[in-house]
Coordinates of C-alpha atoms in Angstrom, one line a residue:
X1 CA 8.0 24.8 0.4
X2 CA 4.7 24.7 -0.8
X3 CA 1.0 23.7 0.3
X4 CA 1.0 20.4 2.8
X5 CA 5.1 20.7 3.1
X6 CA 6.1 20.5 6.8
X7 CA 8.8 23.0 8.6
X8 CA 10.7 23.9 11.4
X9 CA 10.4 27.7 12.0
X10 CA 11.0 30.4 14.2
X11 CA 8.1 33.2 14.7
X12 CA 8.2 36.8 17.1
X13 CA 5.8 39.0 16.9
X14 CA 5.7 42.2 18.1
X15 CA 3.1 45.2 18.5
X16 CA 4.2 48.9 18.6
X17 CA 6.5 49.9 21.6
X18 CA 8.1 46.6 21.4
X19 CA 5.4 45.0 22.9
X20 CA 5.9 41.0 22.7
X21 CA 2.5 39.4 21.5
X22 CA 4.3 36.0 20.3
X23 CA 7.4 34.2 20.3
X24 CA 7.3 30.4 19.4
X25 CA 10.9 28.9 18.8
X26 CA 11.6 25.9 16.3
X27 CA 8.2 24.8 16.1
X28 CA 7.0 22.1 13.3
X29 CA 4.1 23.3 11.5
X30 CA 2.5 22.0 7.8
X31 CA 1.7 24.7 5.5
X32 CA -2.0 25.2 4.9
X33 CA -2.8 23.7 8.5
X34 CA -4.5 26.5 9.7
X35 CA -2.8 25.4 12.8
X36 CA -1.8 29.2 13.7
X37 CA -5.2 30.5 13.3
X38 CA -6.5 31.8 10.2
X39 CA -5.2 35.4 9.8
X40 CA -1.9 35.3 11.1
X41 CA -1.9 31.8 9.4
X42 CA -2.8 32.9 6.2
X43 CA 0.4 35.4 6.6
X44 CA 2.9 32.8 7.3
X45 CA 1.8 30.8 5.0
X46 CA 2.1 33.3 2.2
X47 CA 5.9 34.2 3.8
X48 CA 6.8 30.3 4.0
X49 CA 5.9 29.5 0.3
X50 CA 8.6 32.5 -0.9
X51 CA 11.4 31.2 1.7
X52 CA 15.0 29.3 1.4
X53 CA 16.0 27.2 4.4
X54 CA 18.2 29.3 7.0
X55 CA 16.0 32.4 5.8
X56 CA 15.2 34.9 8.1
X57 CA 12.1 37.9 6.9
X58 CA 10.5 40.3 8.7
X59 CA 7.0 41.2 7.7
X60 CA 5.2 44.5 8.4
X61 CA 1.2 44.2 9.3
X62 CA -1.3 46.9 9.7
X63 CA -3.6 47.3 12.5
X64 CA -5.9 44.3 12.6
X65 CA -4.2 42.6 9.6
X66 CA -3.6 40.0 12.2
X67 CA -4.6 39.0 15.7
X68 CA -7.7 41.1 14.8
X69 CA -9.7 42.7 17.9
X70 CA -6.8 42.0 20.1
X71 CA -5.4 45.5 20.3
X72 CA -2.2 45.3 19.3
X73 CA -2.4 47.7 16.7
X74 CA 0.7 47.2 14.1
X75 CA 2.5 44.1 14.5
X76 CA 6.2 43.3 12.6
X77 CA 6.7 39.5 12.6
X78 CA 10.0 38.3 12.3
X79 CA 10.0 34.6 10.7
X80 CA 12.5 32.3 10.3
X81 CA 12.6 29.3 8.1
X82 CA 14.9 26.3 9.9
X83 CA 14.4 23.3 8.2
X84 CA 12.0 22.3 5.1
X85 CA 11.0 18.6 5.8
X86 CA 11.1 16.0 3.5
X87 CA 8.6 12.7 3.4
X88 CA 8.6 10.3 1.5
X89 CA 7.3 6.4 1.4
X90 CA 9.3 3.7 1.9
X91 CA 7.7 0.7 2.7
X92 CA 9.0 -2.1 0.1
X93 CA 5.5 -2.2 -1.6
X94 CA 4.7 1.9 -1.6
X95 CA 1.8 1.2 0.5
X96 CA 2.2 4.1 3.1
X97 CA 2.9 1.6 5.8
X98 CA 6.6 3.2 6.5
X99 CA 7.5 6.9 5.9
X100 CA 10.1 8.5 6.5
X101 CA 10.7 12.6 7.4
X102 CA 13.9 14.0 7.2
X103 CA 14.6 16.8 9.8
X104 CA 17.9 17.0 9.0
X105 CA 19.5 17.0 5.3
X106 CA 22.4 14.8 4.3
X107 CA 25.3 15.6 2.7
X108 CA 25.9 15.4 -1.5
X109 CA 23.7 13.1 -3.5
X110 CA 24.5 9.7 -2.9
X111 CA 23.0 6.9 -1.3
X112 CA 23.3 3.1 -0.4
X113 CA 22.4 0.8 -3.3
X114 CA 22.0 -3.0 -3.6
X115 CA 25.2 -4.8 -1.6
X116 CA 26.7 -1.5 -0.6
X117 CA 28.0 -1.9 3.9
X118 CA 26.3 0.3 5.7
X119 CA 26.6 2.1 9.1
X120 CA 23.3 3.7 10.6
X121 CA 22.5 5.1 14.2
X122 CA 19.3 4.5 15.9
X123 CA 18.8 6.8 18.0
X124 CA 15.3 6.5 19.8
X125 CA 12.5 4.5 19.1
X126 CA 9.0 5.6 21.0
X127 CA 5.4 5.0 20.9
X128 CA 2.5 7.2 19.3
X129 CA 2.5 9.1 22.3
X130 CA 6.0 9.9 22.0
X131 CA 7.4 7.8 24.9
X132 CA 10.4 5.3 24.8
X133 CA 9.7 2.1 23.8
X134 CA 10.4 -0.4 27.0
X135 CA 13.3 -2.4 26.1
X136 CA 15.4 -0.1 23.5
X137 CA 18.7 -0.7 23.5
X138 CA 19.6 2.3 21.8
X139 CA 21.5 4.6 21.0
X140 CA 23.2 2.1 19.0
X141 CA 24.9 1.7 15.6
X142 CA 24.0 -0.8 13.1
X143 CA 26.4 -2.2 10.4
X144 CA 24.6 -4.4 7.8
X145 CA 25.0 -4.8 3.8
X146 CA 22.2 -3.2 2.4
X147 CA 19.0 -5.1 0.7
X148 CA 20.0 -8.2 2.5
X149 CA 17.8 -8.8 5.4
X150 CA 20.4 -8.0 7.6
X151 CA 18.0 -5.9 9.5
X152 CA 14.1 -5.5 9.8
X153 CA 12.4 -4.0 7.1
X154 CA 12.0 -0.4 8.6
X155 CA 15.7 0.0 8.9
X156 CA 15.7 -1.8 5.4
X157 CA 13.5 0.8 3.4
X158 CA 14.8 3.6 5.0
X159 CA 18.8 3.5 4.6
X160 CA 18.6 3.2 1.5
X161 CA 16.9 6.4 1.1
X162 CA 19.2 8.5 3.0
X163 CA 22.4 10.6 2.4
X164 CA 25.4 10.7 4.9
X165 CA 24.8 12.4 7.7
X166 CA 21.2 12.5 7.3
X167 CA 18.8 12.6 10.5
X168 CA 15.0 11.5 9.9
X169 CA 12.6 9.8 11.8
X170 CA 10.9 6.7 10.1
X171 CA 7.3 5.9 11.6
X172 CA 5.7 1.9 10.9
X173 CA 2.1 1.1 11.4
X174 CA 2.8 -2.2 10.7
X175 CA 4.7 -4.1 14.0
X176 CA 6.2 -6.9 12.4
X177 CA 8.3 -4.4 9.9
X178 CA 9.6 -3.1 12.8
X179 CA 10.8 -5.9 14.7
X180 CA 14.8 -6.3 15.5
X181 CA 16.1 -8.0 18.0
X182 CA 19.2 -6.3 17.9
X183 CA 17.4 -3.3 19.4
X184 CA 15.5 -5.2 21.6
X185 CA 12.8 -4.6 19.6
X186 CA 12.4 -8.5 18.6
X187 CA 8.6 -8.9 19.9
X188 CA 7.4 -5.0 19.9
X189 CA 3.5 -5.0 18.9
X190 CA 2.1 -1.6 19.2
X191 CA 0.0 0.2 16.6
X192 CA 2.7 2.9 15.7
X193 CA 6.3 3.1 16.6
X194 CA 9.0 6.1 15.5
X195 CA 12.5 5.7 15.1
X196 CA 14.9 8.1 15.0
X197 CA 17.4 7.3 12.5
X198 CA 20.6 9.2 11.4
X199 CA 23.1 7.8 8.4
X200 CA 27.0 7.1 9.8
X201 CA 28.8 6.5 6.8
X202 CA 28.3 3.8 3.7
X203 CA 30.9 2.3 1.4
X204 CA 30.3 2.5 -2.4
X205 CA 30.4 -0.6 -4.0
X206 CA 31.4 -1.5 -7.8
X207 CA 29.9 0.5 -10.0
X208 CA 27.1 -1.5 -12.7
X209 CA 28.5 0.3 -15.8
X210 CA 32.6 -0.9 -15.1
X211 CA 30.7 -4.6 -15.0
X212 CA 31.6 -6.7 -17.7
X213 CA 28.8 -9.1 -18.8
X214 CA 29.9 -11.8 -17.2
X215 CA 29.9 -10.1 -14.0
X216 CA 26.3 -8.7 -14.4
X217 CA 25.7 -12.3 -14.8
X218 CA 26.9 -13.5 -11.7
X219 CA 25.4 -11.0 -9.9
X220 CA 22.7 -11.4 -10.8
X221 CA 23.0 -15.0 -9.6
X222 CA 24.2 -14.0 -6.3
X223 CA 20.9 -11.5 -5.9
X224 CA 18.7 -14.7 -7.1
X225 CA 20.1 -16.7 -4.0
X226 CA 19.8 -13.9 -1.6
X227 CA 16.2 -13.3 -2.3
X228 CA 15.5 -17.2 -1.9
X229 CA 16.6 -17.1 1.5
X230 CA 14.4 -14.1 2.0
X231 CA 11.4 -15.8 1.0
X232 CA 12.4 -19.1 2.4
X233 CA 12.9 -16.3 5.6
X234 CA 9.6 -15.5 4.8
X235 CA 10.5 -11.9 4.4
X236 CA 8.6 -12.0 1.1
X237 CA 8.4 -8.0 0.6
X238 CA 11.9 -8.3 0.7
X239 CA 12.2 -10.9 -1.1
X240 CA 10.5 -9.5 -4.3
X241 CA 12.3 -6.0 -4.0
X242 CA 15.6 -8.7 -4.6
X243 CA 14.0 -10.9 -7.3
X244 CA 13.6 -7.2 -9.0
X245 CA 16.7 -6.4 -8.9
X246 CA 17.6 -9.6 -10.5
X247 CA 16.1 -8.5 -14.0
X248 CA 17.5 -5.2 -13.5
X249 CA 20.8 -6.6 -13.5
X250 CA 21.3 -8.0 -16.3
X251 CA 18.4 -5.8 -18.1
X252 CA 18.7 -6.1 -22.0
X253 CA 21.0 -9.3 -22.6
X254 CA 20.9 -9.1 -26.8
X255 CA 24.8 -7.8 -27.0
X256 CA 25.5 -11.0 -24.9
X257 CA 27.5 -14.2 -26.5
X258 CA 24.8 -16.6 -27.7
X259 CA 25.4 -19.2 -24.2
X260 CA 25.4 -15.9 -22.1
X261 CA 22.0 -14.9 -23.4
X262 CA 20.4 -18.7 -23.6
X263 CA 21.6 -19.1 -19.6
X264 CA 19.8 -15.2 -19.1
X265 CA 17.1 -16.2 -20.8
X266 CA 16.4 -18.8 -18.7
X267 CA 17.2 -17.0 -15.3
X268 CA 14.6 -14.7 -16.6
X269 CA 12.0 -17.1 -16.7
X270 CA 12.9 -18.6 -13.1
X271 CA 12.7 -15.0 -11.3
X272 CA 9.2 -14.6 -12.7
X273 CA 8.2 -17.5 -11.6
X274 CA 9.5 -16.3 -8.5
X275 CA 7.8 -13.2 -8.1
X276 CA 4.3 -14.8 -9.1
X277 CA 5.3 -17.1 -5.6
X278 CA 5.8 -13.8 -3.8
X279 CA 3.0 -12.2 -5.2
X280 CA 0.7 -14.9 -4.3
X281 CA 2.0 -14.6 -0.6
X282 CA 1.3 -11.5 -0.5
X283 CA -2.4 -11.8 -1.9
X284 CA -1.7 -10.0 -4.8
X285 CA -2.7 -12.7 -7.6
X286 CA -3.3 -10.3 -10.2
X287 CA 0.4 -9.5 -10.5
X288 CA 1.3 -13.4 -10.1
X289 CA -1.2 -14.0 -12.9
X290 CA 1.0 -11.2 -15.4
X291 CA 4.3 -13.4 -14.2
X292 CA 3.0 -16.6 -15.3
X293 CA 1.8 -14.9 -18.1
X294 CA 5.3 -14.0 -19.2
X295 CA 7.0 -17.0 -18.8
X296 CA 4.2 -18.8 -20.5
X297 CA 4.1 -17.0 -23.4
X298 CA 7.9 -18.4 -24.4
X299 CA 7.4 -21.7 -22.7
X300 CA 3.3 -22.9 -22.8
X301 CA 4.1 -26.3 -20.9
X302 CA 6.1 -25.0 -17.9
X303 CA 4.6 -26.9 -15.0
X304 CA 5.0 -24.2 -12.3
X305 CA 3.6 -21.5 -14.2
X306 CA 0.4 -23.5 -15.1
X307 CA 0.1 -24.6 -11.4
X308 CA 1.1 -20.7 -10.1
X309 CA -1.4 -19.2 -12.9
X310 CA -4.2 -21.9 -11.5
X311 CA -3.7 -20.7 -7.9
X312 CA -3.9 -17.0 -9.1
X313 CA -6.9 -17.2 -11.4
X314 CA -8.6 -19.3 -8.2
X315 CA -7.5 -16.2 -6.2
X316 CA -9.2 -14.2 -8.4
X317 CA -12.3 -16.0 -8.6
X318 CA -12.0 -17.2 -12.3
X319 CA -12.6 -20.8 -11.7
X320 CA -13.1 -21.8 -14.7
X321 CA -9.2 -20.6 -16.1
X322 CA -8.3 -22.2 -13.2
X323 CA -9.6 -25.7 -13.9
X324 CA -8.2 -25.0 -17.4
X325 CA -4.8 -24.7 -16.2
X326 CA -4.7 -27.6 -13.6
X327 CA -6.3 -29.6 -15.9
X328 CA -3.8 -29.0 -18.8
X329 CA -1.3 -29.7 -16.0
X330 CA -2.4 -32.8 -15.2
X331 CA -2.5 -34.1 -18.8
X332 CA 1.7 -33.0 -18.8
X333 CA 2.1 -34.3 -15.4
X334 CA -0.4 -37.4 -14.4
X335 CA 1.3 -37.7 -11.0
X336 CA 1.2 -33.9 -9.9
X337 CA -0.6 -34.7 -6.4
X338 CA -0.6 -30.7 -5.9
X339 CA -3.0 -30.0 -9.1
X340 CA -4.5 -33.2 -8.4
X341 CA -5.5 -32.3 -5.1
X342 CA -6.1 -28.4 -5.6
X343 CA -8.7 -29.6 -8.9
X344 CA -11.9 -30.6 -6.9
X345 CA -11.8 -27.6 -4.7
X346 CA -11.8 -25.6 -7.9
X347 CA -14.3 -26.9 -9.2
X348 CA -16.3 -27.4 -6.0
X349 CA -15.9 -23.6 -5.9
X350 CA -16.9 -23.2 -9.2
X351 CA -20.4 -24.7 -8.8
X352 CA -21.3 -22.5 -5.6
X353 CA -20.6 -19.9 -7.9
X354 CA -22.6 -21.2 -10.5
X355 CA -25.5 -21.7 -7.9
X356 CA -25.4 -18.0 -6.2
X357 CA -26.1 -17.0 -9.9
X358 CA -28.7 -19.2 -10.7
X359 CA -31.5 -16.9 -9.0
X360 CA -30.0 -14.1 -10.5
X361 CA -30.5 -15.8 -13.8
X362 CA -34.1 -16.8 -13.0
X363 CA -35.1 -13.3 -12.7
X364 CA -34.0 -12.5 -16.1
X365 CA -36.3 -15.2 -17.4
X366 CA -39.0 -14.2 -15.8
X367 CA -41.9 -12.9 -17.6
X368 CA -40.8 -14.9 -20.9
X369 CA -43.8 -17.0 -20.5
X370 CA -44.2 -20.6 -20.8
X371 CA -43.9 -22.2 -24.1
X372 CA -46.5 -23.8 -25.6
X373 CA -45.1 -27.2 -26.7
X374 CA -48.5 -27.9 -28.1
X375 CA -48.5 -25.2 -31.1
X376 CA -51.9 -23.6 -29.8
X377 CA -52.5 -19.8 -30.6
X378 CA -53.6 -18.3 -27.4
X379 CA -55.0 -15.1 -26.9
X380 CA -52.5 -12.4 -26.1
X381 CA -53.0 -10.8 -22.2
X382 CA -52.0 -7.5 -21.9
X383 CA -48.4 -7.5 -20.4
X384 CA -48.3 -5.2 -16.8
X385 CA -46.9 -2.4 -17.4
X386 CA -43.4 -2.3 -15.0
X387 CA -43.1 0.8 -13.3
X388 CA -39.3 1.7 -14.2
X389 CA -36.0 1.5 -12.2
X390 CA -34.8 5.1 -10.9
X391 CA -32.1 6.2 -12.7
X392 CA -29.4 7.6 -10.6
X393 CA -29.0 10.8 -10.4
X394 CA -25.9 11.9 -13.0
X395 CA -24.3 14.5 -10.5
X396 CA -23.9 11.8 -7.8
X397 CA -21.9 8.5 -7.6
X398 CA -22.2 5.1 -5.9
X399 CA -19.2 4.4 -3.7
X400 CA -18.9 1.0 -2.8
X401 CA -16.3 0.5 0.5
X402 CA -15.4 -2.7 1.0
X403 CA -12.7 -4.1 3.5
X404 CA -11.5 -7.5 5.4
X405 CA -12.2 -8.0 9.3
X406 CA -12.3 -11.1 11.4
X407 CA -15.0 -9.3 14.6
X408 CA -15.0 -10.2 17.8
X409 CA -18.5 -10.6 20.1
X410 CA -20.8 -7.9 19.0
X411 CA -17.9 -5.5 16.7
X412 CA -19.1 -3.8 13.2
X413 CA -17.2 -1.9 10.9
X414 CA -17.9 1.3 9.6
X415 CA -16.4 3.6 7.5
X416 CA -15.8 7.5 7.9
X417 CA -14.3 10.4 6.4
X418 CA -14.6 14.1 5.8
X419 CA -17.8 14.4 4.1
X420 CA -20.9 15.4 5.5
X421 CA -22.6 12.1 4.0
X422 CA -18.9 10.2 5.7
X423 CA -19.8 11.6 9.5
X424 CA -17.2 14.6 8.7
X425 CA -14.6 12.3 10.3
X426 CA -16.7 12.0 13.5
X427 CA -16.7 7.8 14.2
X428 CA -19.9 7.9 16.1
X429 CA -21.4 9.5 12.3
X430 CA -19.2 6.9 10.5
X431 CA -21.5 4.8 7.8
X432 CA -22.1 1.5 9.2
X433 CA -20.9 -1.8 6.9
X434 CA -22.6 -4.9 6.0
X435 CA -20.6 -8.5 6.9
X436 CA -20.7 -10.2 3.9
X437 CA -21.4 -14.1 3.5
X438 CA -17.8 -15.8 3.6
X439 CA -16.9 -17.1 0.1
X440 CA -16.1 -20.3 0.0
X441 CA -11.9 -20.7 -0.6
X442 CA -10.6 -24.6 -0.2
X443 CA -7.1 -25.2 0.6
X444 CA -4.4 -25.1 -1.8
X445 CA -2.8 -28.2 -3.1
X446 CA -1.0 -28.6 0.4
X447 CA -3.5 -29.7 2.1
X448 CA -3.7 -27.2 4.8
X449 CA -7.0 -25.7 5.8
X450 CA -8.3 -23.3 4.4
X451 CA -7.9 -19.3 5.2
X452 CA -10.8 -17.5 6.4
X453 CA -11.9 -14.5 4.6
X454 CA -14.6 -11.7 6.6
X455 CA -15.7 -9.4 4.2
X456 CA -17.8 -6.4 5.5
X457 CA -19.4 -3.6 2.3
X458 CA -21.0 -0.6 2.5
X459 CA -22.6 1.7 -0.4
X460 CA -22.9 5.9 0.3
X461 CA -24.1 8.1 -2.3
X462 CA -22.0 11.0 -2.5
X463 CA -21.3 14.1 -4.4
X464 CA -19.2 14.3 -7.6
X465 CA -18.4 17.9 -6.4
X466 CA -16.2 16.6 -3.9
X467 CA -13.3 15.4 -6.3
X468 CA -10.5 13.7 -4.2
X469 CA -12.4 12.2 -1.1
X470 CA -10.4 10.7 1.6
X471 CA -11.4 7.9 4.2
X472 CA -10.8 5.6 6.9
X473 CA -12.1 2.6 8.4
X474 CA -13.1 2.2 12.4
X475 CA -14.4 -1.3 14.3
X476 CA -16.6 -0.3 16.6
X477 CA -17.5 -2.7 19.4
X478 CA -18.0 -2.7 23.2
X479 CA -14.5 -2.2 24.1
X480 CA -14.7 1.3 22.5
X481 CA -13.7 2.1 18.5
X482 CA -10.2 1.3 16.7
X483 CA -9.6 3.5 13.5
X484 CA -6.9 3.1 11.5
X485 CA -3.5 3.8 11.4
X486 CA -1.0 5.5 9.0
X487 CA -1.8 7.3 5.6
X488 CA -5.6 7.9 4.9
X489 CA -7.6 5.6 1.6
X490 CA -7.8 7.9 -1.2
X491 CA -10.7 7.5 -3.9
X492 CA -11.5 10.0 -6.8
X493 CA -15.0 11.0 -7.6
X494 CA -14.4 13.9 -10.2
X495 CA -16.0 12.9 -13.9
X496 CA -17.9 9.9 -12.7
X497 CA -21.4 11.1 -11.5
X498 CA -24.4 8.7 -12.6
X499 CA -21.5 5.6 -12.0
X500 CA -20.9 3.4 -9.4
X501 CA -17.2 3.1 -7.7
X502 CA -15.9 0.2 -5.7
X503 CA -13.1 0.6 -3.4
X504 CA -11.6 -2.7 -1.8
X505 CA -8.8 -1.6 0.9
X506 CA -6.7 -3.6 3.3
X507 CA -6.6 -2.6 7.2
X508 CA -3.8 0.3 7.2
X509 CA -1.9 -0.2 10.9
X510 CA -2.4 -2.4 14.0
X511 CA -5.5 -3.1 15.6
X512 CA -8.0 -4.9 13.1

């Protein structure tokens, strides 16, 4: 184990005569916590980082080595290392919304794939606090065919990271990824749930490389279906793990017969259009825009990828490609009433844009002058003499945080973390946020309304010295603060004094 790892261990400590000054039994404790107090932390530490699992040491301390000024005199510390945890993400999009610790290690090296049946025990499921969840139906086992949707996404992201007979517990910050009905979880909505999961058995499936071509093919075909009833599910995480698999499948299709690799070729082009759908769901347009992209590049009139790319570069703010797009669209397709309808809001948005930067524009005309029309020589005034801008000072940077919130009656955001100039992760310190103007965003081309966006900024100076910062957001309001959930925003602020950063997060957890 190293620095940050997390353990189970065993610890007895005993002063001369056999005196008993500590015994703490399977306890969990991260290495580098300080959690055991400095000096005898700093000792176990040290111990832990040289240690196998199942190893038992005994160390020998001098007087006041540890538990200084406590009298013990010399203390012999028998340690025991029980278990090394493992954590890892896995959430379908690696955004630290699911992650999973393994407190007990499985057996060999395998683990479920794509189609393989699968058997997994749940075998608790509490809150943050710890305490059962009302309505768990558990213990219970679970058979379902892997990366089907059989079974919420939690359950999902985690089998297929475990080895038979393998015991972890899986916590979600997100509730709907953890919502299955066949645990009587169906409606749970808390901010953090843990399950306790542990791998039964799994059945291994046909393996890719004994797969003739045609086979890969019709896999692949059978994935493509699977992952449109995900999305038509609306499971759409899911749903573009399986349209990735797709391309996997049949990967590098050049040793295939000519109307094998034509008919590839052109399932290719429908699963990017695919993803750029999912994508766009889940308001991630710059990866929809490098979909389109792809399948554009081999066929430059393809309706949906126009229409996808439009809805992506509107997404994105770059009106102006948008309008391109719909517009070339429209001259393929005169009766496209989706690019016909979506058109006017681009370019609606396009001249509020062109507006908000009109006074920006002014200001870098000013102090041309007026132009004398009339050829006359005028006698030159001396110009003002501008006192200049501060530059910013080269060992500091500009962090600009900037996240979505709807408020409620009289709620703010604010942002903290651990540096001083952050509120040292103290929320009645945390930097306060500005709500930003709402952008204007139309509908799409179905007509429905359009979604609201509530944009809140803030700007701190901080630091260079401070390297990898970490931070969190909290809505405070009268009915007390909510921070976030889960794994803490990361930003890195080594090599960039005299710059400016900007750091747009999503809401990590429940509760925004």
């Amino acid at each position: 184990p190293s620095k940050g790892s997390e353990v189970s261990m065993s610890l007895k400590a005993t002063a001369e005569g056999d005196i008993l000054v500590e015994d703490r039994y399977e306890i969990d404790y991260v290495i580098g916590s300080a959690d055991l107090g400095e000096d005898l932390g700093r000792v176990i530490d040290k111990a832990l980082k040289e240690m196998s699992k199942d190893e038992v040491c005994s160390l020998k301390c001098t007087k006041d080595y540890v538990y200084k000024g406590k009298g013990h005199g010399a203390v012999n510390i028998e340690l025991t290392l029980h278990e090394i945890y493992n954590t890892s993400d896995v959430s379908m999009l690696k955004d630290g919304t699911v992650m999973k610790k393994t407190v007990k290690d499985g057996e060999g090296h395998d683990r479920p794939e794509d189609g393989f049946d699968v058997v997994l025990r749940v075998n608790t499921a509490t809150d943050a606090s710890g305490a059962a969840i009302p309505g768990f139906s558990g213990p219970k086992e679970l058979s379902f065919r892997c990366c089907e949707g059989d079974v919420c996404d939690v359950i999902e992201g985690a089998s297929r990271d475990m080895k038979r007979g393998e015991h972890c517990l899986v916590t979600c910050v997100v509730p709907w990824k953890v919502q299955e009905p066949k645990l009587g979880l169906g409606e749970v909505d808390l901010p953090k749930v843990v399950l306790g999961l542990e791998m039964i058995s799994f059945s291994k499936g046909k393996e890719m490389w004994s797969r003739t071509n045609e086979d890969k093919v019709e896999l692949a075909l059978d994935r493509k279906d699977c992952a449109a009833k995900l999305f038509k599910n609306k499971r759409f995480e899911m749903a573009l793990d399986k349209y990735k698999k797709v391309v996997e499948t049949i990967g590098s299709h050049d040793q295939f017969h000519d109307e094998l690799k034509k008919g590839c070729a052109e399932l290719k082009r429908t699963v990017e259009l695919n993803k750029a759908a999912c994508y766009l769901q889940l308001n991630d347009p710059t990866s929809a825009l490098a979909s389109c992209n792809i399948v554009l590049r081999e066929d430059r009139n393809n309706l949906k990828a126009l229409f996808r790319r439009a809805k992506a570069h509107h997404a994105r703010m770059e009106h102006t490609e948008a309008a391109g797009d719909l517009e070339r669209l429209i001259e393929l397709e005169p009766g496209n009433d989706e690019a016909k309808k979506l058109l006017p809001h681009v370019k609606r948005a396009q001249k509020i844009a062109d507006k908000a930067s009109k006074n920006t524009f002014a200001k870098m005309c000013e102090g041309f002058g007026s132009i004398d029309f009339e050829h006359k020589k005028k006698k030159e005034e001396p110009k003002p003499v501008e006192p200049e801008e501060p530059k910013q000072n080269p060992n500091t940077v500009m962090v600009s945080f900037k996240i979505e919130h709807k408020p409620e009656e009289g709620e703010t955001v604010h942002v903290v973390g651990g540096a001083d100039e952050l509120g040292k992760w103290d929320a009645t310190k945390s930097v306060a946020m500005t709500k930003l103007p709402m952008p204007f965003i139309p509908p799409t081309g179905s007509g429905k309304p359009p979604v609201e966006h509530h944009y809140w900024e803030g700007v701190v100076e901080l630091p260079q010295e401070l390297g990898r910062i970490e931070y969190q957001y909290v809505i405070r309001g009268p009915k007390g603060d909510r921070q976030e959930e889960g794994s803490r925003h990361k930003c890195d602020l080594s090599g960039m004094g005299g710059s400016r950063v900007r750091c747009s997060d999503s809401w990590r957890g429940a509760g925004a």
